[in-house]
Amino acid sequence: MKTYLTAEGFINFLSYTGTGLLLLLLGVLVFELTTKFSDRELIRQGNIAVALKLWGKGIGLAIVLYTVWGHSLSLFDAFIWGVIGILTQVISYLIIEYILTPKTNLAQKVEEGNVAIGVSLFGASIAVGLIVAGSLTY
């Protein structure tokens, strides 16, 4: 008779879920540190552009973590590659924001509530997440 749910399997599930959520939170916090304003405060004030920018990054990170979890050999392996994925996301985003658009202060535009910029950064974050995630499949 097959056993479908084991204590070991459930503990592994909790370990991976907890580690994944911790890495997602860490990644979002690192992204928040790259801005001169408080993302959370502006979101509380109703700034849709900031919410789009921040959670586009969060979705991009989640895509990376999803891929890492699906291709890892162990929880430690997943954690290390998750951290590498987060750092790659942050660096890639900074390249997009500061090198590809040097004449436009995207952070200022988002802080001002420019939804078009927020949507653009949302999409760019997901695109970068997909590229990083694809690069992590080995």
Coordinates of C-alpha atoms in Angstrom, one line a residue:
M1 CA 0.0 0.0 0.0
K2 CA 1.4 3.4 -1.0
T3 CA 1.7 6.2 1.6
Y4 CA 1.0 9.6 0.0
L5 CA 1.6 11.8 3.0
T6 CA 4.6 11.2 5.3
A7 CA 5.9 13.2 8.2
E8 CA 9.2 13.6 6.3
G9 CA 7.5 14.8 3.2
F10 CA 5.4 17.3 5.1
I11 CA 8.5 18.6 7.0
N12 CA 10.3 19.0 3.6
F13 CA 7.3 20.9 2.3
L14 CA 7.3 23.3 5.3
S15 CA 11.1 23.7 5.0
Y16 CA 11.0 24.6 1.3
T17 CA 8.0 26.9 1.8
G18 CA 9.4 28.7 4.7
T19 CA 12.8 29.1 3.0
G20 CA 11.1 30.3 -0.2
L21 CA 9.0 32.9 1.6
L22 CA 12.0 34.1 3.6
L23 CA 14.0 34.5 0.4
L24 CA 11.1 36.4 -1.2
L25 CA 10.8 38.7 1.7
L26 CA 14.6 39.2 1.8
G27 CA 14.6 40.0 -2.0
V28 CA 11.8 42.5 -1.7
L29 CA 13.5 44.2 1.3
V30 CA 16.8 44.4 -0.7
F31 CA 14.8 46.0 -3.6
E32 CA 13.3 48.4 -1.1
L33 CA 16.8 49.4 0.0
T34 CA 17.6 50.4 -3.5
T35 CA 15.1 53.3 -3.4
K36 CA 15.5 56.6 -1.6
F37 CA 11.8 56.6 -0.5
S38 CA 9.7 54.2 1.5
D39 CA 7.9 51.9 -0.9
R40 CA 5.5 50.8 1.9
E41 CA 4.6 54.3 2.9
L42 CA 3.9 55.4 -0.6
I43 CA 1.8 52.3 -1.2
R44 CA -0.1 53.1 2.0
Q45 CA -0.8 56.5 0.5
G46 CA -2.2 54.9 -2.6
N47 CA 0.7 55.3 -5.0
I48 CA -0.2 52.6 -7.6
A49 CA 3.0 53.2 -9.6
V50 CA 5.2 52.2 -6.6
A51 CA 3.0 49.2 -5.9
L52 CA 3.4 48.0 -9.5
K53 CA 7.2 48.5 -9.4
L54 CA 7.6 46.7 -6.1
W55 CA 5.4 43.8 -6.7
G56 CA 6.6 43.3 -10.3
K57 CA 10.0 42.8 -8.6
G58 CA 8.3 40.4 -6.2
I59 CA 6.7 38.4 -8.9
G60 CA 10.0 38.3 -10.8
L61 CA 11.7 37.0 -7.7
A62 CA 9.0 34.4 -7.2
I63 CA 9.5 33.1 -10.7
V64 CA 13.2 32.7 -10.0
L65 CA 12.6 30.9 -6.8
Y66 CA 10.0 28.6 -8.4
T67 CA 12.6 27.6 -11.0
V68 CA 15.3 27.1 -8.4
W69 CA 13.0 25.0 -6.2
G70 CA 12.1 22.8 -9.2
H71 CA 15.8 22.1 -10.1
S72 CA 17.6 22.0 -6.8
L73 CA 19.3 19.0 -5.3
S74 CA 18.6 19.9 -1.7
L75 CA 17.3 22.7 0.4
F76 CA 20.8 24.2 0.8
D77 CA 21.3 24.1 -2.9
A78 CA 18.0 25.8 -3.4
F79 CA 18.9 28.5 -0.8
I80 CA 22.2 29.2 -2.5
W81 CA 20.8 29.4 -6.0
G82 CA 17.9 31.5 -4.6
V83 CA 20.3 34.0 -3.2
I84 CA 22.2 34.1 -6.5
G85 CA 18.9 34.6 -8.3
I86 CA 17.9 37.5 -6.0
L87 CA 21.3 39.2 -6.5
T88 CA 21.1 38.7 -10.2
Q89 CA 17.6 40.2 -10.2
V90 CA 18.7 43.3 -8.2
I91 CA 21.8 43.9 -10.4
S92 CA 19.8 43.4 -13.6
Y93 CA 17.1 45.8 -12.4
L94 CA 19.7 48.5 -11.5
I95 CA 21.2 48.1 -15.0
I96 CA 17.8 48.7 -16.5
E97 CA 17.0 51.6 -14.3
Y98 CA 20.3 53.5 -14.3
I99 CA 22.2 52.4 -17.5
L100 CA 19.5 51.9 -20.1
T101 CA 17.5 55.0 -19.1
P102 CA 20.2 57.5 -17.9
K103 CA 18.3 60.6 -18.7
T104 CA 15.1 59.6 -16.9
N105 CA 15.0 59.3 -13.1
L106 CA 12.6 56.3 -13.0
A107 CA 12.5 56.2 -9.2
Q108 CA 11.4 59.9 -9.1
K109 CA 8.8 59.3 -11.8
V110 CA 7.4 56.3 -9.8
E111 CA 7.5 58.3 -6.6
E112 CA 5.5 61.0 -8.3
G113 CA 2.9 58.3 -9.2
N114 CA 3.6 57.9 -12.9
V115 CA 1.6 54.7 -13.6
A116 CA 3.0 54.2 -17.1
I117 CA 6.5 54.0 -15.6
G118 CA 5.3 51.7 -12.8
V119 CA 3.7 49.4 -15.4
S120 CA 6.8 49.4 -17.5
L121 CA 9.0 48.5 -14.5
F122 CA 6.5 45.9 -13.5
G123 CA 6.8 44.2 -16.9
A124 CA 10.6 44.7 -17.0
S125 CA 10.9 42.9 -13.6
I126 CA 8.9 40.0 -14.7
A127 CA 10.8 39.7 -18.0
V128 CA 14.1 39.8 -16.1
G129 CA 12.7 37.2 -13.7
L130 CA 11.9 34.9 -16.6
I131 CA 15.4 35.3 -18.1
V132 CA 17.1 34.7 -14.8
A133 CA 14.8 31.7 -14.1
G134 CA 15.6 30.2 -17.5
S135 CA 19.3 30.7 -16.9
L136 CA 19.1 28.8 -13.6
T137 CA 17.8 25.6 -15.2
Y138 CA 20.7 23.2 -15.3

